[in-house]
């Protein structure tokens, strides 16, 4: 097998992963609605964690398969793509407002998440204790959202999570609900294993660290739902609402996905090392993008077409640097 075949394996895995994650979320939400569970509980558990399922299963499977670079590359690369590509590209076609309720709070948490990830990675590994701390932070964040939601907040990000009545495409009958859950539960690990197998094999074939594959192909693939959300919101002139989706995704990637990955690795008696290469470029690009987006939001300025073009070009430049290392390798 050659690199194109491995890349194709990654792409097919991503497709299975995204469809599986979507079916799992919809099946879980439909079952919870059938059982008349509180929408707030469903939104802040099944939907919030379910939408991060693709990143979660890929990172956990990568760590357990001895490919920590792929696991962390997926997290860091997804966060970079979310800020530079997912917000930058749609903004070129129409400015994105940043004054939606809750956006400043989420920008603060997203920036904090980037700083915390760098801090726990500083000794070139993420320990079991640090992993539990990361996961504890996502629990604390969810509790905060629950408190805000019970206070009748107008935060559209929370409203989107908890509004089950207007969630499109939920299966209606019990057989279709169970079928969606089954396909999702089976599809996620299959897709993740395809990505891990293809990613590690492609990295070996190209003679590069598997982190490069995680930072590029895998990160882009698992960020596709956020891209679709923001593009559709832009078409509907509601891009200001989608920015909360991107910020929330970055928070979950670091705290939930990073924490769960470290916990799974430690439970299996494995270490979660942080490749030295992440400190050469990737973590600083993630931090820089987080600072830029937070600064724009705290200044209450829109992400204009010019800023969007700058973000998009920044992402292309970042990918160029990574691909140049592949070519030179």
mmCIF file of C-alpha atoms in Angstrom:
data_model
loop_
_atom_site.group_PDB
_atom_site.id
_atom_site.type_symbol
_atom_site.label_atom_id
_atom_site.label_comp_id
_atom_site.label_asym_id
_atom_site.label_seq_id
_atom_site.Cartn_x
_atom_site.Cartn_y
_atom_site.Cartn_z
ATOM 1 C CA UNK A 1 0.000 0.000 0.000
ATOM 2 C CA UNK A 2 1.118 3.558 -0.704
ATOM 3 C CA UNK A 3 0.352 6.933 0.842
ATOM 4 C CA UNK A 4 -2.699 7.733 -1.369
ATOM 5 C CA UNK A 5 -4.335 4.498 -0.205
ATOM 6 C CA UNK A 6 -3.654 5.369 3.426
ATOM 7 C CA UNK A 7 -5.058 8.874 2.923
ATOM 8 C CA UNK A 8 -8.164 7.336 1.330
ATOM 9 C CA UNK A 9 -8.500 5.107 4.398
ATOM 10 C CA UNK A 10 -8.359 8.227 6.585
ATOM 11 C CA UNK A 11 -11.006 9.999 4.490
ATOM 12 C CA UNK A 12 -13.390 7.031 4.554
ATOM 13 C CA UNK A 13 -12.828 6.751 8.293
ATOM 14 C CA UNK A 14 -13.688 10.426 8.733
ATOM 15 C CA UNK A 15 -16.922 10.010 6.753
ATOM 16 C CA UNK A 16 -17.947 7.000 8.872
ATOM 17 C CA UNK A 17 -16.945 8.884 12.015
ATOM 18 C CA UNK A 18 -19.004 11.977 11.220
ATOM 19 C CA UNK A 19 -22.097 10.024 10.205
ATOM 20 C CA UNK A 20 -21.743 7.787 13.256
ATOM 21 C CA UNK A 21 -21.395 10.767 15.595
ATOM 22 C CA UNK A 22 -24.414 12.489 14.063
ATOM 23 C CA UNK A 23 -26.580 9.365 14.350
ATOM 24 C CA UNK A 24 -25.465 8.842 17.950
ATOM 25 C CA UNK A 25 -26.428 12.390 18.917
ATOM 26 C CA UNK A 26 -29.785 12.265 17.155
ATOM 27 C CA UNK A 27 -30.621 8.806 18.470
ATOM 28 C CA UNK A 28 -29.648 9.761 22.016
ATOM 29 C CA UNK A 29 -31.599 13.025 21.890
ATOM 30 C CA UNK A 30 -34.675 11.266 20.458
ATOM 31 C CA UNK A 31 -34.551 8.540 23.106
ATOM 32 C CA UNK A 32 -34.169 11.133 25.867
ATOM 33 C CA UNK A 33 -37.154 13.054 24.492
ATOM 34 C CA UNK A 34 -39.200 9.835 24.336
ATOM 35 C CA UNK A 35 -38.339 9.210 27.995
ATOM 36 C CA UNK A 36 -39.231 12.846 28.744
ATOM 37 C CA UNK A 37 -35.865 13.689 30.241
ATOM 38 C CA UNK A 38 -35.284 17.398 30.963
ATOM 39 C CA UNK A 39 -34.011 19.173 27.807
ATOM 40 C CA UNK A 40 -31.332 20.922 29.876
ATOM 41 C CA UNK A 41 -29.931 17.577 31.043
ATOM 42 C CA UNK A 42 -30.019 16.132 27.535
ATOM 43 C CA UNK A 43 -28.432 19.176 25.919
ATOM 44 C CA UNK A 44 -25.554 19.483 28.355
ATOM 45 C CA UNK A 45 -24.731 15.761 28.308
ATOM 46 C CA UNK A 46 -25.828 13.774 25.258
ATOM 47 C CA UNK A 47 -25.680 16.604 22.722
ATOM 48 C CA UNK A 48 -22.687 18.493 24.121
ATOM 49 C CA UNK A 49 -20.510 15.401 24.489
ATOM 50 C CA UNK A 50 -21.967 13.682 21.433
ATOM 51 C CA UNK A 51 -20.948 16.477 19.100
ATOM 52 C CA UNK A 52 -17.355 16.031 20.309
ATOM 53 C CA UNK A 53 -17.525 12.247 19.843
ATOM 54 C CA UNK A 54 -15.515 12.182 16.568
ATOM 55 C CA UNK A 55 -12.554 13.999 18.128
ATOM 56 C CA UNK A 56 -12.927 11.980 21.327
ATOM 57 C CA UNK A 57 -12.871 8.488 19.817
ATOM 58 C CA UNK A 58 -10.037 9.334 17.410
ATOM 59 C CA UNK A 59 -7.835 10.769 20.147
ATOM 60 C CA UNK A 60 -8.551 7.975 22.632
ATOM 61 C CA UNK A 61 -8.015 5.268 20.005
ATOM 62 C CA UNK A 62 -4.799 6.953 18.860
ATOM 63 C CA UNK A 63 -3.418 7.116 22.398
ATOM 64 C CA UNK A 64 -4.329 3.479 23.091
ATOM 65 C CA UNK A 65 -2.712 2.450 19.786
ATOM 66 C CA UNK A 66 0.578 4.078 20.725
ATOM 67 C CA UNK A 67 0.186 7.114 18.455
ATOM 68 C CA UNK A 68 0.066 10.067 20.895
ATOM 69 C CA UNK A 69 1.119 12.491 18.176
ATOM 70 C CA UNK A 70 -2.025 11.640 16.233
ATOM 71 C CA UNK A 71 -4.152 12.012 19.380
ATOM 72 C CA UNK A 72 -2.811 15.434 20.356
ATOM 73 C CA UNK A 73 -2.478 16.539 16.740
ATOM 74 C CA UNK A 74 -6.215 15.993 16.326
ATOM 75 C CA UNK A 75 -6.964 18.232 19.332
ATOM 76 C CA UNK A 76 -4.501 21.016 18.544
ATOM 77 C CA UNK A 77 -5.105 20.890 14.793
ATOM 78 C CA UNK A 78 -8.888 21.006 15.215
ATOM 79 C CA UNK A 79 -8.634 24.079 17.429
ATOM 80 C CA UNK A 80 -6.364 25.818 14.924
ATOM 81 C CA UNK A 81 -8.703 24.931 12.057
ATOM 82 C CA UNK A 82 -11.741 26.126 14.015
ATOM 83 C CA UNK A 83 -10.330 29.601 14.604
ATOM 84 C CA UNK A 84 -8.395 30.244 11.398
ATOM 85 C CA UNK A 85 -10.332 28.272 8.779
ATOM 86 C CA UNK A 86 -13.851 27.788 10.152
ATOM 87 C CA UNK A 87 -14.216 31.443 11.200
ATOM 88 C CA UNK A 88 -11.923 32.926 8.555
ATOM 89 C CA UNK A 89 -13.384 31.451 5.375
ATOM 90 C CA UNK A 90 -17.079 32.358 5.953
ATOM 91 C CA UNK A 91 -16.095 35.850 7.146
ATOM 92 C CA UNK A 92 -14.600 36.545 3.700
ATOM 93 C CA UNK A 93 -18.129 36.385 2.308
ATOM 94 C CA UNK A 94 -19.778 38.303 5.133
ATOM 95 C CA UNK A 95 -18.658 39.810 8.433
ATOM 96 C CA UNK A 96 -19.371 37.768 11.578
ATOM 97 C CA UNK A 97 -20.675 39.725 14.575
ATOM 98 C CA UNK A 98 -19.099 38.957 17.955
ATOM 99 C CA UNK A 99 -21.587 40.613 20.306
ATOM 100 C CA UNK A 100 -23.956 37.645 20.700
ATOM 101 C CA UNK A 101 -24.710 36.914 24.383
ATOM 102 C CA UNK A 102 -22.301 34.398 25.886
ATOM 103 C CA UNK A 103 -19.592 34.837 23.245
ATOM 104 C CA UNK A 104 -17.246 36.822 25.510
ATOM 105 C CA UNK A 105 -17.545 34.190 28.239
ATOM 106 C CA UNK A 106 -16.795 31.381 25.806
ATOM 107 C CA UNK A 107 -13.884 33.323 24.299
ATOM 108 C CA UNK A 108 -12.389 33.626 27.788
ATOM 109 C CA UNK A 109 -12.761 29.876 28.388
ATOM 110 C CA UNK A 110 -11.375 28.991 24.932
ATOM 111 C CA UNK A 111 -8.299 31.156 25.515
ATOM 112 C CA UNK A 112 -7.914 29.685 28.994
ATOM 113 C CA UNK A 113 -8.159 26.173 27.547
ATOM 114 C CA UNK A 114 -5.317 26.885 25.106
ATOM 115 C CA UNK A 115 -3.110 28.230 27.899
ATOM 116 C CA UNK A 116 -3.924 25.308 30.197
ATOM 117 C CA UNK A 117 -3.143 22.752 27.458
ATOM 118 C CA UNK A 118 0.277 24.318 26.957
ATOM 119 C CA UNK A 119 0.850 24.397 30.724
ATOM 120 C CA UNK A 120 0.055 20.702 31.280
ATOM 121 C CA UNK A 121 2.144 19.801 28.215
ATOM 122 C CA UNK A 122 5.159 21.808 29.330
ATOM 123 C CA UNK A 123 7.028 18.803 30.739
ATOM 124 C CA UNK A 124 6.388 16.988 27.423
ATOM 125 C CA UNK A 125 3.752 14.646 28.850
ATOM 126 C CA UNK A 126 0.216 14.814 30.221
ATOM 127 C CA UNK A 127 -0.044 12.862 33.457
ATOM 128 C CA UNK A 128 -3.058 11.036 34.849
ATOM 129 C CA UNK A 129 -3.602 13.771 37.443
ATOM 130 C CA UNK A 130 -3.458 16.487 34.785
ATOM 131 C CA UNK A 131 -5.909 14.505 32.653
ATOM 132 C CA UNK A 132 -8.390 14.296 35.522
ATOM 133 C CA UNK A 133 -7.980 18.041 36.072
ATOM 134 C CA UNK A 134 -8.757 18.710 32.403
ATOM 135 C CA UNK A 135 -11.863 16.531 32.527
ATOM 136 C CA UNK A 136 -12.883 18.118 35.814
ATOM 137 C CA UNK A 137 -12.765 21.504 34.094
ATOM 138 C CA UNK A 138 -15.250 20.418 31.425
ATOM 139 C CA UNK A 139 -17.574 19.166 34.156
ATOM 140 C CA UNK A 140 -17.260 22.557 35.873
ATOM 141 C CA UNK A 141 -17.949 24.318 32.580
ATOM 142 C CA UNK A 142 -21.096 22.248 32.015
ATOM 143 C CA UNK A 143 -22.281 22.980 35.550
ATOM 144 C CA UNK A 144 -21.796 26.685 34.826
ATOM 145 C CA UNK A 145 -23.860 26.380 31.645
ATOM 146 C CA UNK A 146 -26.568 24.592 33.611
ATOM 147 C CA UNK A 147 -26.678 27.381 36.192
ATOM 148 C CA UNK A 148 -26.848 30.003 33.453
ATOM 149 C CA UNK A 149 -29.566 28.099 31.600
ATOM 150 C CA UNK A 150 -31.703 27.796 34.721
ATOM 151 C CA UNK A 151 -31.359 31.548 35.104
ATOM 152 C CA UNK A 152 -33.210 31.985 31.796
ATOM 153 C CA UNK A 153 -30.161 33.273 29.964
ATOM 154 C CA UNK A 154 -30.521 34.463 26.370
ATOM 155 C CA UNK A 155 -27.250 32.767 25.424
ATOM 156 C CA UNK A 156 -27.988 31.228 21.979
ATOM 157 C CA UNK A 157 -25.284 28.566 22.439
ATOM 158 C CA UNK A 158 -27.107 27.155 25.447
ATOM 159 C CA UNK A 159 -30.473 27.533 23.736
ATOM 160 C CA UNK A 160 -29.199 25.538 20.739
ATOM 161 C CA UNK A 161 -28.106 22.689 22.998
ATOM 162 C CA UNK A 162 -31.310 22.518 25.015
ATOM 163 C CA UNK A 163 -33.981 23.176 22.370
ATOM 164 C CA UNK A 164 -34.910 19.576 21.563
ATOM 165 C CA UNK A 165 -38.308 20.533 20.182
ATOM 166 C CA UNK A 166 -36.736 22.295 17.218
ATOM 167 C CA UNK A 167 -33.890 19.822 16.633
ATOM 168 C CA UNK A 168 -34.220 18.610 13.049
ATOM 169 C CA UNK A 169 -33.967 15.035 11.855
ATOM 170 C CA UNK A 170 -34.636 13.166 15.086
ATOM 171 C CA UNK A 171 -35.821 9.567 14.553
ATOM 172 C CA UNK A 172 -39.433 9.081 15.628
ATOM 173 C CA UNK A 173 -40.059 5.384 16.344
ATOM 174 C CA UNK A 174 -38.234 3.235 18.877
ATOM 175 C CA UNK A 175 -36.751 0.883 16.208
ATOM 176 C CA UNK A 176 -35.265 3.803 14.233
ATOM 177 C CA UNK A 177 -33.973 5.387 17.452
ATOM 178 C CA UNK A 178 -32.277 2.149 18.512
ATOM 179 C CA UNK A 179 -30.996 1.661 14.963
ATOM 180 C CA UNK A 180 -29.431 5.140 14.989
ATOM 181 C CA UNK A 181 -27.782 4.473 18.343
ATOM 182 C CA UNK A 182 -26.474 1.086 17.221
ATOM 183 C CA UNK A 183 -25.033 2.403 13.949
ATOM 184 C CA UNK A 184 -23.472 5.339 15.788
ATOM 185 C CA UNK A 185 -21.945 3.174 18.512
ATOM 186 C CA UNK A 186 -20.545 0.730 15.955
ATOM 187 C CA UNK A 187 -19.507 3.340 13.395
ATOM 188 C CA UNK A 188 -17.514 5.554 15.745
ATOM 189 C CA UNK A 189 -14.868 3.010 16.773
ATOM 190 C CA UNK A 190 -14.677 1.583 13.236
ATOM 191 C CA UNK A 191 -14.131 5.032 11.735
ATOM 192 C CA UNK A 192 -11.627 5.922 14.440
ATOM 193 C CA UNK A 193 -9.635 2.724 13.883
ATOM 194 C CA UNK A 194 -9.525 3.386 10.133
ATOM 195 C CA UNK A 195 -8.197 6.876 10.792
ATOM 196 C CA UNK A 196 -5.572 5.659 13.268
ATOM 197 C CA UNK A 197 -4.464 2.826 10.975
ATOM 198 C CA UNK A 198 -4.360 5.052 7.897
ATOM 199 C CA UNK A 199 -2.738 7.939 9.771
ATOM 200 C CA UNK A 200 0.080 5.947 11.324
ATOM 201 C CA UNK A 201 0.716 4.043 8.082
ATOM 202 C CA UNK A 202 0.731 7.231 5.991
ATOM 203 C CA UNK A 203 3.131 8.870 8.435
ATOM 204 C CA UNK A 204 5.492 5.882 8.254
ATOM 205 C CA UNK A 205 5.246 5.796 4.450
ATOM 206 C CA UNK A 206 5.982 9.521 4.170
ATOM 207 C CA UNK A 207 8.690 9.386 6.803
ATOM 208 C CA UNK A 208 7.081 12.008 9.049
ATOM 209 C CA UNK A 209 5.698 12.056 12.580
ATOM 210 C CA UNK A 210 2.056 10.919 12.807
ATOM 211 C CA UNK A 211 1.357 14.272 14.482
ATOM 212 C CA UNK A 212 1.525 15.872 11.018
ATOM 213 C CA UNK A 213 -1.350 13.678 9.851
ATOM 214 C CA UNK A 214 -3.304 14.497 13.009
ATOM 215 C CA UNK A 215 -2.718 18.231 12.601
ATOM 216 C CA UNK A 216 -3.820 18.279 8.948
ATOM 217 C CA UNK A 217 -6.074 15.594 7.449
ATOM 218 C CA UNK A 218 -7.590 14.284 10.678
ATOM 219 C CA UNK A 219 -8.044 17.709 12.283
ATOM 220 C CA UNK A 220 -9.649 19.118 9.139
ATOM 221 C CA UNK A 221 -11.958 16.124 8.815
ATOM 222 C CA UNK A 222 -13.206 16.236 12.395
ATOM 223 C CA UNK A 223 -13.750 20.001 12.046
ATOM 224 C CA UNK A 224 -16.076 19.603 9.063
ATOM 225 C CA UNK A 225 -19.290 19.740 11.180
ATOM 226 C CA UNK A 226 -18.245 23.140 12.556
ATOM 227 C CA UNK A 227 -17.436 24.347 9.016
ATOM 228 C CA UNK A 228 -20.854 23.217 7.771
ATOM 229 C CA UNK A 229 -22.562 24.913 10.725
ATOM 230 C CA UNK A 230 -20.821 28.250 10.202
ATOM 231 C CA UNK A 231 -21.245 28.230 6.404
ATOM 232 C CA UNK A 232 -24.975 27.479 6.684
ATOM 233 C CA UNK A 233 -25.361 30.133 9.375
ATOM 234 C CA UNK A 234 -23.608 32.631 7.091
ATOM 235 C CA UNK A 235 -25.957 31.776 4.233
ATOM 236 C CA UNK A 236 -28.891 32.388 6.588
ATOM 237 C CA UNK A 237 -27.342 35.644 7.830
ATOM 238 C CA UNK A 238 -26.936 34.125 11.315
ATOM 239 C CA UNK A 239 -23.146 33.679 11.409
ATOM 240 C CA UNK A 240 -22.995 35.583 14.702
ATOM 241 C CA UNK A 241 -24.794 32.642 16.324
ATOM 242 C CA UNK A 242 -22.366 30.075 14.923
ATOM 243 C CA UNK A 243 -19.304 31.603 16.585
ATOM 244 C CA UNK A 244 -20.513 30.162 19.882
ATOM 245 C CA UNK A 245 -20.453 26.701 18.297
ATOM 246 C CA UNK A 246 -16.788 27.132 17.324
ATOM 247 C CA UNK A 247 -15.732 28.449 20.725
ATOM 248 C CA UNK A 248 -17.578 25.640 22.494
ATOM 249 C CA UNK A 249 -15.916 23.075 20.241
ATOM 250 C CA UNK A 250 -12.445 24.339 21.189
ATOM 251 C CA UNK A 251 -13.299 24.233 24.887
ATOM 252 C CA UNK A 252 -14.550 20.650 24.626
ATOM 253 C CA UNK A 253 -11.564 19.582 22.522
ATOM 254 C CA UNK A 254 -9.078 20.573 25.221
ATOM 255 C CA UNK A 255 -10.967 19.736 28.400
ATOM 256 C CA UNK A 256 -13.221 16.805 27.415
ATOM 257 C CA UNK A 257 -11.218 15.189 24.610
ATOM 258 C CA UNK A 258 -7.791 15.947 26.087
ATOM 259 C CA UNK A 259 -8.854 14.860 29.555
ATOM 260 C CA UNK A 260 -10.585 11.665 28.435
ATOM 261 C CA UNK A 261 -7.640 10.741 26.206
ATOM 262 C CA UNK A 262 -5.161 11.075 29.064
ATOM 263 C CA UNK A 263 -7.436 9.182 31.456
ATOM 264 C CA UNK A 264 -7.904 6.321 28.959
ATOM 265 C CA UNK A 265 -4.168 6.124 28.325
ATOM 266 C CA UNK A 266 -3.305 6.063 32.041
ATOM 267 C CA UNK A 267 -6.004 3.446 32.733
ATOM 268 C CA UNK A 268 -4.358 1.232 30.110
ATOM 269 C CA UNK A 269 -0.990 1.757 31.747
ATOM 270 C CA UNK A 270 0.221 3.987 28.912
ATOM 271 C CA UNK A 271 1.843 7.387 28.969
ATOM 272 C CA UNK A 272 0.561 10.351 26.985
ATOM 273 C CA UNK A 273 3.762 12.038 25.805
ATOM 274 C CA UNK A 274 3.680 15.375 24.018
ATOM 275 C CA UNK A 275 5.946 15.320 20.947
ATOM 276 C CA UNK A 276 8.696 17.950 21.081
ATOM 277 C CA UNK A 277 7.640 19.218 17.654
ATOM 278 C CA UNK A 278 4.429 20.676 19.095
ATOM 279 C CA UNK A 279 6.504 23.282 20.910
ATOM 280 C CA UNK A 280 8.196 24.358 17.700
ATOM 281 C CA UNK A 281 5.064 25.650 15.996
ATOM 282 C CA UNK A 282 1.670 24.056 16.618
ATOM 283 C CA UNK A 283 0.900 24.988 20.230
ATOM 284 C CA UNK A 284 1.969 28.577 19.575
ATOM 285 C CA UNK A 285 -0.225 28.839 16.466
ATOM 286 C CA UNK A 286 -3.144 27.536 18.538
ATOM 287 C CA UNK A 287 -2.398 30.056 21.303
ATOM 288 C CA UNK A 288 -1.894 32.911 18.835
ATOM 289 C CA UNK A 289 -5.183 32.174 17.070
ATOM 290 C CA UNK A 290 -6.952 32.005 20.447
ATOM 291 C CA UNK A 291 -5.492 35.376 21.478
ATOM 292 C CA UNK A 292 -6.484 37.016 18.181
ATOM 293 C CA UNK A 293 -10.078 35.752 18.307
ATOM 294 C CA UNK A 294 -10.426 36.657 21.990
ATOM 295 C CA UNK A 295 -9.049 40.156 21.348
ATOM 296 C CA UNK A 296 -11.544 40.720 18.520
ATOM 297 C CA UNK A 297 -14.421 39.520 20.678
ATOM 298 C CA UNK A 298 -13.444 41.512 23.786
ATOM 299 C CA UNK A 299 -13.040 44.612 21.605
ATOM 300 C CA UNK A 300 -16.623 43.962 20.392
ATOM 301 C CA UNK A 301 -15.440 44.147 16.803
ATOM 302 C CA UNK A 302 -16.874 41.957 14.047
ATOM 303 C CA UNK A 303 -14.724 39.459 12.204
ATOM 304 C CA UNK A 304 -14.655 41.556 9.048
ATOM 305 C CA UNK A 305 -13.912 40.364 5.540
ATOM 306 C CA UNK A 306 -10.363 41.669 5.840
ATOM 307 C CA UNK A 307 -9.807 39.900 9.167
ATOM 308 C CA UNK A 308 -11.428 36.766 7.753
ATOM 309 C CA UNK A 309 -9.015 36.839 4.813
ATOM 310 C CA UNK A 310 -6.127 37.250 7.246
ATOM 311 C CA UNK A 311 -7.285 34.271 9.326
ATOM 312 C CA UNK A 312 -7.760 32.132 6.232
ATOM 313 C CA UNK A 313 -4.349 33.052 4.823
ATOM 314 C CA UNK A 314 -2.866 32.310 8.246
ATOM 315 C CA UNK A 315 -4.305 28.804 8.071
ATOM 316 C CA UNK A 316 -2.995 28.271 4.538
ATOM 317 C CA UNK A 317 0.439 29.458 5.696
ATOM 318 C CA UNK A 318 0.363 27.068 8.638
ATOM 319 C CA UNK A 319 -0.590 24.116 6.403
ATOM 320 C CA UNK A 320 2.135 25.151 3.934
ATOM 321 C CA UNK A 321 4.764 24.973 6.672
ATOM 322 C CA UNK A 322 3.533 21.539 7.749
ATOM 323 C CA UNK A 323 3.365 20.143 4.203
ATOM 324 C CA UNK A 324 6.838 21.517 3.449
ATOM 325 C CA UNK A 325 8.162 19.380 6.300
ATOM 326 C CA UNK A 326 6.446 16.376 4.697
ATOM 327 C CA UNK A 327 8.020 17.092 1.310
ATOM 328 C CA UNK A 328 11.447 17.683 2.812
ATOM 329 C CA UNK A 329 11.004 14.510 4.883
#
